[in-house]
Each structure stands twice: as structure tokens, then as C-alpha cells.
Amino acid sequence: MSASAASTGSGTGRVASSHRRWSGTGKETFDRDGYLVARGMFGTEEVGRLREHFMTLRRSGARRDDFAGTATAARDPLRRYPRMAQMHRWDEVSLRWLLDPRLRGLLTVLAGEEPYAVQTMLYFKPAGSRGQALHQDNFYLKSEPGTCIAAWMALDATDEENGCLMVVPGSQRWPILCTSKADTAVSFTDVTVPLPDIHSARPVRMSPGDVLFFNGSLVHGSLPNTSGDRFRRALIGHYIQAEARQVAEYYHPALRLDGTPLELGVSEGGGPCGEWTETDGTPVIALTGQQTLTRKHE
């Protein structure tokens, strides 16, 4: 894939304006909380075109790397609208978005150096869909050293009713936690990370075109879509810091943000993980666990 394939046609003035808008206090917010919402990064018309593009792809049938098979008559809404993944490997629109100069510029500010791109995903999450249990992205990506960064763009307005993202501010400073079994009646994934009572997840309400950037160790998830008829579609890119020398096999090949591929090592599964304990009545994390579960991807 060429660098020219990644061009979006965005004017340099607009990109520079985006950098100025979020790069100052945004970096401080990201470092403190583990996430940053870039409001209105993509325009209404752009978002509308992207939304219709992916709905057209979904209506055309099964696609490579779908989360589950497409079953138009299934009772489970996530079988009717399964998540897409790694679309940038075959869809030019997805590739252009993944490498968009606006994302590239702010990602570079937040990461301190231009990162590498490794994944695209499209969540449809129609009404009645289960959410996703609390988790940390780098549990799956296994970017080493350093971590990954997500760029999560809302294609619809997101709130508690239709299952917006929930985040635990400051949890990016935690290690990768040991997982436990999730309630699959409300989560489409079967593992989660436990939280003590003093830590809680807060909702991130977003408008179409807002982009949520967050650290790969940030604990986050979402509740079910309990609305009557609203989608909660989101386009997501995953990136890894430039210091990374390896990433899980599923995420190869990585791309530089000019669109050229590069070779990295393959991370193995398992390893130490954090467990909650108490010191003087205060919950603390001890790196005493051993993660034996392996997941191909998020």
C-alpha cells in the first residue's frame, strides 16, 4: 500500500488547525487521565459518507475477519451486524481513514513520536446488542515495549442508552490485569478485569465525528444498547508506539503512517498480570498473577 493511497485530500490548513486545537492541554489531559476526546475532528458530511459506506459493505454479506458469521434472521443483533475487522487490508476507504493526517498529527503528539498502525474495526452495535466487558486493549495487542493507542470515532451520537464507551480515568498507569469470567448475557466477550469499589467507570458521551484517543492500558468497556432503534456505530484504529519491537501475530503487518509496511517481532501470549490486594485497607495492584489465557484479538 502506497503513501499516496493514504491521502485523504484534507487541506494542510485544516490539519494544522486540528493540531493547534488539541495538542496543548490535550497532551496533559491524555497523560493524566489516559484518554482524550477530540471533539468534531471529522465533519458531519464525512461521517455520513463513512456510515453509509460501511452499511453498504455490511449489507453485501460476510467479510474477512468478521467477528461472527452474518445471519440476517438471527435473534442476536450482533449476528445480523457482526463487527468488521482489518478492513484497511482490502478497503481503500478504511485505509485512508486509518492513516488520515488529522489522526496522524494528534497521535504523534500524544505518543511523543509517530506510531505504527496495526488494526481497523467497525462496531455496528444495533439496538438490543450486548456491550463489551471492561478490558485493556494491550491485553490483546501485546505491544512490547510500550503500549498501544486507540482512536475510536463515533459515527452516531453515543450515550448511556445506546451503549457509549465507559472508561476508568487514570487506569492507564496500571499494569495489564489478570482477567476473570465476564457475564456473557450483557457482554459479547467472555473475559473482564475486576475493579474494587473505589474505582468506577464513567461514560464518554460523544457526537458523530468526535474521536476518543486512549492508552492501551486504560480500563474501558461498554454497556448494552438498550435503545429501541438506535445504532451505536464506531470506527476504530489501533496503533502501537514507535518504541515497540513486537506485537501479537494477528496485527501483522504493521504500517508506518505514510502507508509503508514494516517488520516487527511476534509477541507470545501469557505472562505476569496484576492482581488486586490491600495495603492498610487500600486496594493496590500486585504483579503476582500469571496470565495463561490467550486471545487472537479483541
XYZ file of C-alpha atoms in Angstrom:
298
model
C 0.000 0.000 0.000
C 1.420 3.312 -1.021
C 1.624 6.604 0.770
C -0.496 8.113 -1.983
C -3.235 5.603 -1.162
C -3.360 7.056 2.318
C -4.035 10.617 1.159
C -7.429 11.969 2.194
C -7.344 15.255 0.368
C -7.580 17.170 3.657
C -6.082 20.629 3.373
C -2.885 21.335 5.256
C -4.530 24.357 6.880
C -7.286 22.229 8.379
C -4.786 19.647 9.641
C -2.586 22.330 11.206
C -5.639 23.864 12.866
C -6.530 20.477 14.326
C -3.036 20.139 15.762
C -3.234 23.518 17.459
C -6.710 22.843 18.797
C -5.848 19.680 20.754
C -2.077 19.383 21.099
C -1.582 21.761 24.066
C -3.739 20.870 27.050
C -4.816 17.719 25.218
C -1.462 16.078 25.826
C -1.682 16.951 29.532
C -5.207 15.518 29.729
C -4.181 12.347 27.918
C -1.187 11.787 30.203
C -3.256 12.453 33.333
C -6.455 10.559 32.520
C -5.333 8.076 29.879
C -7.762 9.392 27.283
C -8.723 12.484 25.290
C -11.843 13.320 23.293
C -11.103 15.373 20.168
C -14.482 16.966 19.532
C -15.528 17.468 15.916
C -12.321 16.125 14.390
C -14.279 14.825 11.393
C -17.107 16.741 9.756
C -20.771 15.795 9.523
C -20.671 15.056 5.796
C -17.529 12.934 6.117
C -19.087 10.908 8.891
C -22.267 10.430 6.881
C -20.303 9.078 3.927
C -18.356 6.704 6.165
C -21.515 5.487 7.873
C -23.207 4.722 4.561
C -20.034 3.112 3.169
C -19.827 0.595 5.976
C -23.555 -0.094 5.986
C -23.272 -0.876 2.265
C -20.362 -3.234 2.943
C -22.303 -4.902 5.748
C -25.403 -5.391 3.608
C -23.274 -7.026 0.908
C -22.599 -10.066 3.102
C -19.790 -11.668 5.081
C -16.370 -10.053 5.075
C -12.868 -11.157 6.017
C -12.216 -11.041 9.764
C -15.865 -10.503 10.735
C -16.340 -11.156 14.456
C -19.103 -13.683 13.710
C -20.869 -15.005 10.669
C -23.556 -12.867 9.092
C -27.039 -14.231 9.805
C -29.750 -11.801 8.735
C -32.522 -13.740 10.519
C -30.654 -14.299 13.805
C -32.195 -13.127 17.076
C -28.839 -11.789 18.279
C -28.369 -8.315 16.710
C -24.605 -8.867 16.681
C -25.104 -11.807 14.336
C -27.101 -9.604 11.982
C -24.489 -6.853 12.170
C -21.210 -8.534 13.169
C -18.207 -6.352 13.809
C -15.751 -5.942 10.928
C -12.004 -6.003 11.483
C -8.858 -5.288 9.484
C -10.869 -3.641 6.726
C -7.862 -1.492 5.751
C -6.278 -4.601 4.216
C -8.906 -4.718 1.488
C -10.909 -1.473 1.664
C -9.316 1.757 0.452
C -11.715 3.968 2.437
C -10.684 2.276 5.687
C -7.012 2.617 4.833
C -7.334 6.324 4.124
C -9.098 6.865 7.444
C -6.542 4.839 9.422
C -3.712 6.985 8.031
C -5.608 10.293 7.952
C -3.310 13.285 8.627
C -5.593 14.551 11.400
C -5.293 11.287 13.308
C -1.611 11.046 12.444
C -0.854 14.506 13.801
C -2.582 14.138 17.146
C -1.406 10.553 17.638
C 2.160 11.763 17.196
C 1.634 14.476 19.821
C 0.063 12.054 22.295
C 2.577 9.249 21.748
C 5.602 11.543 21.596
C 6.683 10.007 18.290
C 4.794 8.880 15.203
C 3.263 5.451 15.951
C 2.552 2.489 13.686
C -0.929 1.392 12.546
C -1.968 -2.218 13.150
C -5.775 -2.547 13.142
C -9.120 -1.199 11.955
C -12.509 -2.217 13.346
C -16.112 -1.224 12.750
C -18.644 -1.807 15.517
C -22.286 -1.586 14.372
C -23.950 -2.246 17.772
C -27.627 -2.025 16.777
C -30.448 -1.721 19.312
C -30.609 -4.702 21.659
C -26.915 -5.557 21.329
C -24.775 -6.667 24.227
C -21.908 -4.448 25.307
C -18.269 -5.317 25.941
C -16.962 -6.100 29.410
C -14.232 -3.932 30.937
C -10.827 -4.725 29.478
C -7.443 -3.297 28.438
C -6.521 -3.253 24.753
C -2.879 -4.175 25.206
C -4.007 -7.473 26.758
C -4.809 -8.405 23.159
C -2.234 -6.480 21.143
C 0.734 -7.281 23.402
C 2.711 -4.351 22.048
C 6.189 -4.508 23.620
C 7.843 -2.374 24.785
C 5.410 0.473 25.341
C 1.720 0.087 24.602
C -0.957 0.692 22.001
C -3.219 3.697 21.441
C -6.787 3.568 20.139
C -8.545 6.170 18.005
C -12.285 5.498 18.487
C -14.502 7.623 16.239
C -18.248 7.905 16.823
C -20.354 7.533 13.679
C -23.520 8.079 15.715
C -24.304 10.061 18.846
C -23.302 7.855 21.795
C -24.704 7.908 25.328
C -25.654 5.506 28.100
C -28.867 4.424 26.361
C -27.179 3.099 23.218
C -24.067 1.799 24.986
C -21.402 4.504 24.868
C -17.861 3.714 25.975
C -17.135 3.646 29.706
C -13.610 4.468 30.927
C -11.745 4.337 34.234
C -9.678 7.556 34.366
C -6.089 7.060 35.477
C -6.107 3.293 34.963
C -3.530 3.659 32.169
C -0.950 3.672 34.968
C -1.923 0.133 35.958
C -0.220 -2.969 34.587
C -2.151 -5.449 32.491
C -4.587 -7.010 34.950
C -5.440 -10.672 35.354
C -8.815 -11.415 33.819
C -11.890 -13.127 35.195
C -15.033 -14.527 33.587
C -17.438 -11.946 32.176
C -21.225 -12.129 32.123
C -21.926 -13.079 28.518
C -25.581 -12.145 28.932
C -24.514 -8.491 28.780
C -21.069 -8.752 27.116
C -20.167 -10.290 23.767
C -16.669 -11.032 25.137
C -16.190 -13.628 27.859
C -13.419 -12.085 29.982
C -13.206 -8.906 32.033
C -10.987 -7.210 34.590
C -12.320 -6.811 38.148
C -12.425 -3.388 39.816
C -12.508 -2.569 43.545
C -15.344 -0.343 44.711
C -13.190 2.787 44.891
C -12.660 2.691 41.126
C -15.546 3.069 38.710
C -16.075 3.536 35.003
C -17.583 6.779 33.722
C -19.475 7.289 30.441
C -17.963 9.140 27.491
C -20.778 10.759 25.553
C -19.835 11.637 22.002
C -21.225 13.234 18.858
C -20.641 11.947 15.314
C -17.111 12.911 14.232
C -15.676 13.048 17.759
C -12.611 10.848 18.233
C -11.679 9.300 21.572
C -7.957 8.569 21.907
C -6.940 6.270 24.741
C -3.951 4.417 26.152
C -3.689 0.648 25.725
C -3.718 0.035 29.480
C -6.823 2.175 30.120
C -9.642 0.022 31.503
C -12.734 0.554 29.368
C -15.803 -1.208 28.018
C -19.448 -0.567 27.215
C -22.927 -1.484 28.412
C -25.655 -2.983 26.193
C -27.554 -0.871 23.690
C -30.945 -0.589 25.403
C -32.416 1.906 22.935
C -35.398 0.985 20.842
C -33.993 1.748 17.403
C -30.589 3.459 17.613
C -27.282 2.178 16.266
C -24.019 2.972 18.009
C -21.616 2.645 15.112
C -17.955 3.361 15.686
C -14.828 3.240 13.515
C -11.679 2.325 15.426
C -7.976 2.344 14.630
C -5.310 0.742 16.807
C -1.746 1.985 16.767
C 1.404 0.996 18.642
C 4.126 3.259 19.943
C 7.237 3.686 17.816
C 9.365 2.045 20.518
C 7.507 -1.245 20.017
C 9.612 -4.091 18.707
C 6.894 -6.724 18.679
C 3.103 -7.138 18.614
C 0.746 -10.135 18.600
C 0.703 -12.090 15.345
C -2.837 -11.069 14.345
C -1.742 -7.426 13.958
C 0.985 -8.041 11.370
C 1.923 -6.379 9.114
C 2.204 -3.034 10.867
C 2.127 0.126 8.762
C 4.033 3.342 9.090
C 1.644 6.264 8.867
C 2.843 7.027 5.346
C 1.326 3.665 4.361
C 4.521 1.641 4.031
C 4.781 -1.705 5.879
C 7.464 -2.636 8.382
C 8.543 -5.859 10.031
C 8.209 -6.378 13.785
C 8.660 -9.380 16.035
C 5.757 -11.538 17.205
C 4.682 -11.303 20.859
C 3.804 -14.542 22.611
C 0.753 -14.981 24.846
C 0.682 -15.229 28.618
C 2.971 -13.569 31.149
C 2.658 -11.766 34.504
C -0.536 -9.882 35.306
C -1.770 -7.665 38.117
C -3.996 -8.835 40.964
C -5.868 -6.650 43.435
C -4.813 -6.840 47.067
C -4.948 -4.467 50.037
C -2.339 -2.448 51.873
C -3.578 -0.704 55.018
C -7.127 -1.129 53.787
C -6.422 0.447 50.402
C -6.739 -1.595 47.173
C -3.397 -1.921 45.362
C -2.213 -3.988 42.428
C 0.474 -6.625 42.882
C 2.099 -8.216 39.844
C 1.620 -11.683 41.299
C -0.639 -13.317 38.720
C 0.225 -15.315 35.648
C -1.892 -14.850 32.576
C -2.484 -18.141 30.795
C -5.444 -17.079 28.640
C -4.581 -16.158 25.081
C -6.818 -14.296 22.674
C -6.252 -13.908 18.975
C -7.650 -10.380 19.065
C -10.033 -8.100 20.896
